[in-house]
Short mmCIF file of C-alpha atoms in Angstrom, two decimals:
data_model
loop_
_atom_site.label_atom_id
_atom_site.label_comp_id
_atom_site.label_asym_id
_atom_site.label_seq_id
_atom_site.Cartn_x
_atom_site.Cartn_y
_atom_site.Cartn_z
CA MET A 39 238.47 60.09 283.76
CA ARG A 40 235.88 62.76 284.67
CA ILE A 41 238.13 65.54 284.78
CA LEU A 42 239.93 64.50 281.71
CA ALA A 43 236.69 64.46 280.26
CA PHE A 44 235.50 67.83 281.09
CA ILE A 45 238.75 69.17 279.81
CA VAL A 46 238.25 67.92 276.53
CA VAL A 47 234.47 68.61 276.02
CA CYS A 48 235.78 72.25 277.40
CA LEU A 49 238.43 72.70 274.85
CA THR A 50 236.37 71.37 271.85
CA GLY A 51 233.44 73.56 273.06
CA ALA A 52 236.42 76.44 273.12
CA PHE A 53 237.67 76.09 269.77
CA LEU A 54 233.94 75.46 268.24
CA LEU A 55 232.88 79.31 270.12
CA TYR A 56 236.11 80.84 269.03
CA GLY A 57 234.53 79.13 265.04
CA THR A 58 231.15 81.21 265.72
CA SER A 59 233.22 84.55 265.51
CA GLU A 60 232.87 84.37 261.93
CA PHE A 61 229.36 83.01 261.00
CA PRO A 62 226.84 85.65 259.67
CA ASP A 63 224.15 87.67 262.40
CA TRP A 64 221.29 85.37 263.33
CA GLY A 65 218.58 85.83 260.60
CA ASP A 66 220.40 87.65 258.14
CA PRO A 67 218.55 86.97 255.10
CA ASN A 68 222.08 87.20 252.87
CA ALA A 69 223.75 84.38 254.84
CA PRO A 70 225.67 82.05 252.57
CA ALA A 71 223.26 79.20 252.78
CA SER A 72 220.21 81.18 251.33
CA LEU A 73 222.28 82.76 248.52
CA HIS A 74 224.52 79.51 247.07
CA VAL A 75 223.43 76.19 248.49
CA ALA A 76 219.41 76.33 247.53
CA GLY A 77 220.80 76.10 244.34
CA TYR A 78 221.99 72.66 243.67
CA TYR A 79 220.75 70.05 245.87
CA ILE A 80 218.45 67.21 245.67
CA GLU A 81 216.04 65.50 248.70
CA LYS A 82 217.06 62.22 249.76
CA THR A 83 214.04 60.67 251.15
CA TYR A 84 215.58 57.12 249.60
CA GLU A 85 217.88 57.25 252.19
CA GLU A 86 215.76 57.37 255.16
CA THR A 87 213.29 54.48 254.17
CA ALA A 88 216.72 52.25 253.87
CA VAL A 89 217.78 53.30 256.87
CA ILE A 90 214.36 52.58 258.84
CA PHE A 91 213.63 49.46 257.30
CA THR A 92 217.83 48.60 258.24
CA ALA A 93 216.85 49.18 261.63
CA GLY A 94 213.95 47.00 261.71
CA ILE A 95 215.30 44.57 260.23
CA GLY A 96 218.57 45.04 262.22
CA CYS A 97 216.14 44.68 266.02
CA PHE A 98 214.39 41.92 264.67
CA LEU A 99 217.60 39.67 264.18
CA LEU A 100 219.44 40.87 267.23
CA LEU A 101 216.17 39.93 269.56
CA ARG A 102 214.00 37.44 267.94
CA ASP A 103 213.43 34.37 270.33
CA PHE A 104 211.65 31.73 268.90
CA ARG A 105 212.14 29.24 271.67
CA GLY A 106 209.65 31.13 274.31
CA LYS A 107 209.76 31.10 277.55
CA LYS A 108 209.26 27.52 279.78
CA GLU A 109 207.10 29.21 282.86
CA HIS A 110 203.69 30.04 282.31
CA TYR A 111 201.15 31.06 284.85
CA TYR A 112 196.97 30.93 284.33
CA HIS A 113 194.41 32.17 286.22
CA HIS A 114 191.14 30.18 286.92
CA ILE A 115 188.83 33.08 286.25
CA PRO A 116 185.92 32.00 288.67
CA THR A 117 187.69 31.42 291.72
CA GLY A 118 190.85 33.20 291.29
CA VAL A 119 193.05 30.51 291.82
CA ILE A 120 196.93 30.87 289.86
CA LEU A 121 198.36 28.10 288.30
CA HIS A 122 202.01 27.88 287.89
CA ILE A 123 203.44 25.91 284.94
CA LYS A 124 206.82 25.02 285.22
CA ASP A 125 208.63 23.18 282.02
CA GLU A 126 205.93 22.97 279.09
CA LYS A 127 207.33 20.43 276.36
CA LYS A 128 204.39 19.54 274.90
CA SER A 129 201.61 22.25 274.10
CA LEU A 130 199.09 22.39 276.71
CA THR A 131 195.48 23.90 275.83
CA VAL A 132 193.32 25.45 278.41
CA GLY A 133 189.87 25.92 278.55
CA LYS A 134 187.66 28.51 278.14
CA GLU A 135 187.77 29.67 281.98
CA PHE A 136 191.68 29.82 282.11
CA GLY A 137 193.02 33.58 281.51
CA TYR A 138 196.16 34.08 280.61
CA MET A 139 198.53 35.94 283.05
CA ASP A 140 202.18 37.90 282.65
CA LYS A 141 204.20 38.03 285.28
CA GLU A 142 203.45 41.09 286.12
CA TRP A 143 199.77 40.92 285.61
CA VAL A 144 197.76 43.64 286.21
CA PRO A 145 193.80 43.87 286.62
CA PRO A 146 192.38 44.67 283.16
CA ASP A 147 191.14 48.35 283.59
CA LEU A 148 187.90 49.40 282.36
CA ILE A 149 188.38 52.86 281.86
CA ASN A 150 191.98 53.16 279.98
CA LYS A 151 190.79 49.95 277.75
CA ASN A 152 187.29 51.95 276.51
CA ILE A 153 188.87 55.15 275.96
CA CYS A 154 191.79 53.44 274.13
CA ARG A 155 189.84 51.12 271.91
CA ILE A 156 187.34 54.08 270.99
CA LEU A 157 190.21 56.40 270.27
CA ILE A 158 192.25 54.34 268.00
CA PRO A 159 190.63 54.32 264.90
CA PHE A 160 190.54 58.13 264.94
CA ILE A 161 194.34 57.98 265.69
CA GLN A 162 194.96 55.76 262.03
CA ILE A 163 192.44 58.48 260.18
CA ASN A 164 194.43 61.27 261.14
CA ALA A 165 197.75 59.36 260.29
CA LEU A 166 195.89 58.92 256.70
CA TYR A 167 195.47 62.42 256.44
CA VAL A 168 198.70 63.58 257.69
CA LEU A 169 200.36 61.04 255.14
CA ALA A 170 198.19 62.66 251.90
CA HIS A 171 198.15 66.43 252.84
CA GLY A 172 202.14 66.09 252.89
CA ASP A 173 202.51 69.00 250.30
CA TYR A 174 200.28 70.97 251.51
CA SER A 175 200.67 71.09 255.54
CA PRO A 176 203.26 69.70 257.53
CA GLY A 177 203.28 66.03 257.39
CA GLY A 178 204.46 63.90 254.91
CA GLY A 179 204.97 59.94 254.74
CA PHE A 180 207.45 59.36 257.69
CA GLN A 181 205.03 61.70 259.88
CA GLY A 182 201.78 59.61 259.17
CA GLY A 183 203.56 56.20 259.11
CA VAL A 184 204.86 57.08 262.76
CA ILE A 185 201.26 58.17 264.02
CA PHE A 186 199.88 54.62 262.74
CA GLY A 187 202.81 52.89 264.36
CA SER A 188 201.72 54.21 267.71
CA SER A 189 198.68 53.59 267.51
CA LEU A 190 199.34 50.19 267.11
CA ILE A 191 201.52 50.51 270.16
CA LEU A 192 198.75 52.33 271.97
CA LEU A 193 196.58 49.15 271.45
CA SER A 194 199.21 46.56 273.36
CA ILE A 195 199.35 49.22 276.07
CA SER A 196 196.32 49.59 277.01
CA TYR A 197 195.13 45.36 275.99
CA ASP A 198 198.16 43.28 276.22
CA LEU A 199 200.86 42.27 273.78
CA LYS A 200 199.22 39.30 272.98
CA THR A 201 196.35 41.15 271.81
CA LEU A 202 198.03 42.93 269.27
CA VAL A 203 200.35 40.06 268.31
CA LYS A 204 197.05 38.40 267.64
CA ARG A 205 195.45 41.05 265.62
CA VAL A 206 198.85 42.34 263.56
CA LYS A 207 200.78 39.28 263.02
CA GLU A 208 204.60 39.16 262.86
CA ARG A 209 204.24 37.84 259.42
CA LEU A 210 202.45 40.63 258.17
CA LEU A 211 204.14 43.00 259.59
CA GLY A 212 207.80 42.12 257.87
CA ILE A 213 205.91 41.89 254.64
CA PHE A 214 205.19 45.36 255.15
CA ALA A 215 208.18 46.18 256.17
CA ALA A 216 209.64 45.31 252.93
CA LEU A 217 206.55 46.43 250.75
CA GLY A 218 207.05 49.82 251.63
CA VAL A 219 210.52 49.91 250.21
CA LEU A 220 209.33 48.11 247.49
CA ILE A 221 206.59 50.72 246.25
CA TYR A 222 209.34 53.62 246.64
CA ALA A 223 212.01 51.58 244.84
CA GLY A 224 209.76 50.44 242.75
CA THR A 225 208.46 53.91 241.44
CA GLY A 226 211.88 55.12 240.89
CA ALA A 227 213.02 51.98 238.81
CA LEU A 228 209.69 52.33 236.77
CA CYS A 229 210.56 56.17 235.56
CA LEU A 230 214.45 54.88 235.25
CA ILE A 231 212.83 51.80 232.85
CA ILE A 232 210.87 54.41 231.01
CA GLY A 233 213.66 56.57 230.35
CA GLY A 234 214.19 59.19 232.57
CA ASN A 235 216.18 59.76 235.35
CA PHE A 236 215.68 58.00 238.69
CA LEU A 237 212.07 59.04 240.84
CA ASP A 238 211.69 61.62 237.18
CA TYR A 239 207.91 61.47 237.48
CA GLY A 240 206.89 63.56 234.35
CA LYS A 241 208.31 60.55 232.36
CA LEU A 242 205.35 58.53 233.72
CA ALA A 243 202.83 60.46 231.97
CA PRO A 244 201.73 58.12 229.10
CA LEU A 245 201.02 55.44 231.84
CA LEU A 246 197.80 56.62 233.31
CA PRO A 247 194.57 58.62 231.86
CA GLY A 248 194.27 61.91 232.95
CA HIS A 249 196.14 65.39 233.01
CA SER A 250 199.43 64.87 232.30
CA ASP A 251 200.21 67.83 234.85
CA HIS A 252 198.80 65.84 238.16
CA ILE A 253 201.41 63.08 237.37
CA ARG A 254 204.00 64.55 239.62
CA ALA A 255 201.90 65.05 242.73
CA TYR A 256 200.60 61.74 242.05
CA GLY A 257 203.78 59.97 241.79
CA MET A 258 204.93 61.90 245.02
CA LEU A 259 201.70 60.57 246.71
CA VAL A 260 203.08 57.10 245.65
CA VAL A 261 206.42 57.43 246.91
CA GLU A 262 204.79 58.85 250.50
CA ILE A 263 202.75 56.19 250.73
CA GLY A 264 205.49 53.55 250.50
CA VAL A 265 207.46 55.14 253.33
CA GLY A 266 204.24 55.32 255.67
CA ILE A 267 203.55 51.96 255.56
CA ALA A 268 207.45 50.97 255.88
CA VAL A 269 207.42 53.20 258.84
CA MET A 270 204.39 51.77 260.85
CA ALA A 271 205.66 48.41 260.45
CA VAL A 272 209.06 48.99 261.23
CA MET A 273 207.92 51.14 264.43
CA THR A 274 205.81 48.07 265.58
CA ILE A 275 208.81 45.16 265.05
CA ILE A 276 210.88 47.40 267.29
CA TYR A 277 208.52 48.00 269.83
CA ILE A 278 207.38 44.11 270.44
CA ASN A 279 210.82 42.90 269.82
CA ILE A 280 212.09 45.26 272.91
CA VAL A 281 209.33 44.99 275.21
CA SER A 282 208.98 41.17 274.94
CA GLU A 283 212.52 40.29 274.70
CA GLY A 284 211.75 38.94 271.33
CA ARG A 285 209.32 36.21 272.71
CA HIS A 286 206.33 38.05 271.92
CA ASP A 287 204.17 36.87 274.93
CA GLU A 288 203.77 39.22 277.30
CA GLY A 289 204.68 43.20 277.69
CA LEU A 290 204.12 46.87 279.30
CA MET B 240 236.29 93.72 277.09
CA SER B 241 232.90 96.07 275.45
CA ASP B 242 234.32 93.96 272.19
CA VAL B 243 233.62 90.45 273.48
CA LEU B 244 230.25 91.59 274.94
CA SER B 245 228.69 93.00 271.89
CA LEU B 246 230.26 89.80 270.70
CA ILE B 247 228.14 87.24 272.69
CA ILE B 248 224.74 89.27 272.30
CA ALA B 249 224.97 89.54 268.52
CA LYS B 250 225.90 85.65 268.25
CA TYR B 251 224.44 84.29 271.93
CA ASN B 252 222.77 81.61 269.98
CA TYR B 253 225.62 80.06 268.21
CA TRP B 254 227.13 80.25 271.49
CA LEU B 255 223.95 78.44 273.42
CA TYR B 256 223.72 75.57 270.48
CA VAL B 257 227.48 75.13 271.23
CA ILE B 258 226.73 74.41 274.91
CA LEU B 259 223.95 72.06 274.10
CA MET B 260 226.18 70.01 271.80
CA MET B 261 228.83 70.05 274.64
CA ILE B 262 226.65 68.72 276.81
CA GLY B 263 225.76 65.86 274.55
CA LEU B 264 229.21 64.92 273.83
CA TYR B 265 230.46 64.69 277.74
CA GLY B 266 227.62 62.86 278.39
CA MET B 267 228.76 60.17 275.70
CA ILE B 268 232.16 60.09 277.05
CA ALA B 269 232.12 59.90 280.66
CA LYS B 270 228.98 58.59 281.86
CA ASN B 271 229.39 54.84 282.78
CA ASN B 272 225.90 53.61 282.09
CA LEU B 273 225.08 52.64 278.53
CA ILE B 274 221.68 53.64 278.39
CA LYS B 275 222.79 57.37 279.50
CA LYS B 276 225.84 57.87 276.70
CA VAL B 277 222.92 56.54 273.98
CA VAL B 278 221.04 59.67 275.59
CA GLY B 279 224.04 61.80 275.15
CA MET B 280 224.32 60.53 271.60
CA ASN B 281 220.81 61.67 270.75
CA ILE B 282 221.13 65.15 272.55
CA PHE B 283 224.41 65.70 270.38
CA GLN B 284 222.18 64.77 267.25
CA THR B 285 218.97 67.20 268.35
CA ALA B 286 221.33 69.85 269.13
CA ILE B 287 223.60 69.61 265.66
CA ILE B 288 219.98 69.28 264.10
CA LEU B 289 218.87 72.97 265.88
CA PHE B 290 222.34 74.50 264.55
CA TYR B 291 221.34 73.48 261.17
CA VAL B 292 217.69 74.76 260.88
CA SER B 293 218.86 78.04 262.85
CA ILE B 294 220.78 78.43 259.56
CA GLY B 295 217.83 78.66 257.62
CA TYR B 296 216.48 81.41 259.35
CA LYS B 297 215.81 84.96 258.42
CA THR B 298 213.86 87.97 260.46
CA HIS B 299 210.34 88.75 259.26
CA ALA B 300 209.79 86.21 257.34
CA GLY B 301 206.79 83.49 257.19
CA ILE B 302 206.57 79.70 256.56
CA PRO B 303 207.72 78.66 253.18
CA ILE B 304 204.23 77.60 252.05
CA ILE B 305 203.05 79.67 249.01
CA THR B 306 199.68 80.19 248.53
CA SER B 307 198.02 80.83 245.72
CA ALA B 308 197.01 84.25 246.81
CA ASP B 309 200.43 85.28 247.16
CA THR B 310 201.12 84.61 242.95
CA ALA B 311 197.53 86.14 242.50
CA HIS B 312 198.58 89.88 240.43
CA GLY B 313 201.26 87.87 238.63
CA VAL B 314 204.05 89.16 240.94
CA ALA B 315 206.99 87.12 241.77
CA VAL B 316 207.54 86.42 245.08
CA LYS B 317 210.53 87.52 246.74
CA ALA B 318 212.51 85.34 248.35
CA ALA B 319 213.44 87.31 251.64
CA ASP B 320 209.60 86.77 252.52
CA TYR B 321 210.06 83.18 252.96
CA ILE B 322 212.70 80.49 255.18
CA ASN B 323 215.13 79.16 253.92
CA PRO B 324 213.43 75.27 253.38
CA LEU B 325 216.32 73.58 252.35
CA THR B 326 218.09 73.07 255.81
CA SER B 327 214.87 71.73 257.29
CA CYS B 328 214.27 69.55 255.13
CA LEU B 329 217.65 67.72 255.13
CA MET B 330 217.29 67.43 258.85
CA LEU B 331 213.89 65.43 258.35
CA THR B 332 216.41 62.41 257.28
CA ALA B 333 218.73 63.13 260.39
CA ILE B 334 215.61 62.76 262.55
CA VAL B 335 214.88 59.75 260.70
CA VAL B 336 218.47 58.37 261.27
CA SER B 337 218.52 59.52 265.19
CA VAL B 338 215.35 57.30 265.90
CA ALA B 339 216.52 54.51 263.68
CA THR B 340 219.67 54.40 265.79
CA PHE B 341 217.51 55.12 269.15
CA GLY B 342 215.63 51.53 268.68
CA TYR B 343 218.25 49.81 267.66
CA ALA B 344 220.55 50.64 270.91
CA MET B 345 217.71 50.28 272.72
CA ALA B 346 217.72 46.39 271.59
CA LEU B 347 221.37 45.90 272.23
CA ALA B 348 220.33 47.15 275.68
CA VAL B 349 218.55 44.61 276.33
CA ARG B 350 220.65 42.16 274.61
CA ILE B 351 223.70 43.27 276.42
CA TYR B 352 221.57 42.94 279.44
CA GLN B 353 220.48 39.48 279.25
CA ARG B 354 223.67 38.52 278.30
CA TYR B 355 225.90 40.18 281.38
CA LYS B 356 223.10 40.88 284.16
CA THR B 357 224.36 44.60 283.98
CA LEU B 358 224.68 47.83 282.40
CA GLU B 359 227.39 49.87 283.58
CA GLU B 360 230.65 50.11 281.35
CA ASP B 361 232.94 48.77 284.34
CA GLU B 362 230.94 45.95 285.54
CA LEU B 363 230.72 44.83 282.03
CA ARG B 364 234.43 45.40 281.32
CA MET B 365 235.43 43.09 284.70
CA ARG B 366 232.77 40.53 283.08
CA LEU B 367 234.46 40.74 280.28
CA SER B 368 237.80 40.28 280.93
CA GLU B 369 236.88 37.16 283.06
CA GLU B 370 236.19 34.97 280.76
CA MET C 76 210.30 86.01 265.88
CA HIS C 77 210.62 87.56 269.86
CA TRP C 78 214.52 87.00 271.19
CA PRO C 79 213.30 86.55 274.70
CA ILE C 80 210.82 83.25 274.15
CA ASP C 81 214.00 82.23 272.35
CA ILE C 82 216.20 82.63 275.09
CA ILE C 83 213.97 81.28 277.66
CA VAL C 84 212.94 77.99 276.05
CA LEU C 85 216.79 77.51 275.35
CA THR C 86 217.40 77.80 278.49
CA PHE C 87 215.05 75.48 279.40
CA VAL C 88 216.41 72.87 277.10
CA ILE C 89 219.74 73.17 278.78
CA PHE C 90 218.10 72.58 282.04
CA CYS C 91 216.50 69.37 280.74
CA ALA C 92 219.47 67.95 278.94
CA ILE C 93 221.89 68.52 282.15
CA ALA C 94 218.93 66.64 284.63
CA ALA C 95 218.83 63.95 281.89
CA LEU C 96 221.90 63.11 282.29
CA SER C 97 222.56 64.06 285.80
CA VAL C 98 218.67 61.86 287.31
CA GLN C 99 219.85 58.17 288.40
CA ASP C 100 216.90 56.90 288.13
CA LEU C 101 215.94 55.49 284.39
CA LEU C 102 212.75 56.58 284.38
CA GLY C 103 213.24 59.96 285.19
CA THR C 104 215.59 60.37 282.53
CA ALA C 105 213.23 58.85 280.31
CA ILE C 106 210.52 61.29 281.22
CA LEU C 107 213.21 64.05 280.77
CA PHE C 108 214.28 63.16 277.62
CA GLY C 109 210.48 63.70 276.29
CA ALA C 110 210.40 66.87 278.18
CA TYR C 111 213.87 67.89 276.00
CA SER C 112 211.96 66.17 272.63
CA PHE C 113 209.18 68.91 273.27
CA LEU C 114 211.19 71.79 273.89
CA MET C 115 213.24 71.15 270.83
CA CYS C 116 209.81 70.92 268.77
CA LEU C 117 208.30 74.35 270.19
CA LEU C 118 211.82 75.78 269.57
CA TRP C 119 211.63 74.63 265.76
CA THR C 120 208.30 76.01 265.64
CA ILE C 121 209.54 79.46 266.52
CA MET C 122 212.18 79.59 263.60
CA GLY C 123 209.25 78.35 261.79
CA ALA C 124 210.76 74.79 260.71
CA VAL C 125 207.06 73.13 261.03
CA ASP C 126 207.78 70.30 259.26
CA VAL C 127 210.80 69.55 261.46
CA ALA C 128 208.93 70.55 264.46
CA PHE C 129 206.33 67.74 263.77
CA THR C 130 208.19 64.83 263.16
CA GLU C 131 210.09 65.30 266.22
CA ALA C 132 206.73 66.10 268.10
CA SER C 133 206.10 62.44 266.66
CA VAL C 134 208.88 60.79 266.88
CA GLY C 135 211.08 62.07 269.72
CA ALA C 136 208.07 62.78 272.11
CA GLY C 137 206.26 59.70 271.40
CA VAL C 138 207.84 56.66 269.78
CA SER C 139 211.08 57.28 271.16
CA THR C 140 209.74 57.66 274.74
CA VAL C 141 208.16 54.61 274.56
CA PHE C 142 211.02 52.43 272.91
CA PHE C 143 213.35 53.83 276.38
CA VAL C 144 210.72 53.30 278.73
CA ALA C 145 210.19 49.76 277.08
CA ALA C 146 214.00 48.91 277.68
CA ILE C 147 213.93 50.24 280.78
CA PHE C 148 211.21 47.74 281.78
CA ARG C 149 213.14 44.62 280.78
CA THR C 150 216.18 45.55 282.17
CA SER C 151 217.26 47.85 285.43
CA ARG C 152 215.82 51.22 286.27
CA ARG C 153 218.57 52.08 289.13
CA THR C 154 222.23 52.88 287.82
CA LYS C 155 225.01 54.05 290.02
CA ASP C 156 225.81 57.18 287.94
#
């Protein structure tokens, strides 16, 4: 089986290599891609948002487990005694002296927690900066959204998953994901309603006060914000659902 | 022989991209573990993105951002001074798609492990045929 | 752009790809995959496509590695091949 796969791969590679003999040299300014194709193209970022949103919804539908786990471990903070509760049919509230324990519990690390706690707001400001400067420096909506999402994942890794879930509830993340797609599609549809093409920002000029030349830049900014919000929510949703197997109680 | 050699020297980069693509393809076909198959798919995807981005490159050209200093004297900018940004713009969507499929494939792998307690393809096939 | 740096980074990329597929420990695969992503990002910066490089750095070397490690956490870590 392996030999067969190796032979197939070598044959495909040989065909592809034979095809490259006709390619233009690397770095040739007169290559066909630069001469002909560049004139006839539209950007395809709407597919990005739709694809990412579908992936988030798919992970949520695949993994989410509302039943929860049956065994719980609590540790008594003054004495260090560990309680193992096997079958929790009714909801059990424990007093303030007990702390919840993951099955793979590690003692809280002072350096880790405090450094991440200080860094996370700066990472988020950086994410907003990358989002806003998308047309002037590398970056844009998607990159800003990913950096924001990874700041929330950092919160979950350095503290624990319950801290993240308490701060950013699951319902809020779902609303954000849909809101991002709505902002994007809404801006495009608004341009359609007014009378132009989809995402034709020039037609929005009578709506907003101010210089009518800037309306294109504002339209792009609104669209990037929509993409960023959707991507942030989806990255966090996928992480939470994978690491806790859908139960949202313990994690890395 | 010298013909082939001059061909290699002129187009070495395409050959290396093809080798990378074939490594990814081999990983997708021949590896047993499901996660290794997904890694092979991702290697294949990034190799294709690399190929597309390399098409837009021009020698002695700069990053495609036109600052106001370039158009200061009313002189039109020459196309040969900037690399072609079209190819890299198309590949952004490809990267987004690749990360979305990667996350979803990890979720599927976790689900499969929950149900069948294994991630190796031959063991999975045995357990599926036993049901 | 200098062709020696291009060839060196491409060679490292190919080594990383082969190693990521051959290692039997999935955590090693995750780390090598992150290194592969970083080297790809470097290649794209060399070619001038800075947007793509930024996206790959934030996605491939950040979020993708985290997803991988989270999935390994919930499944097994060793593989037979």
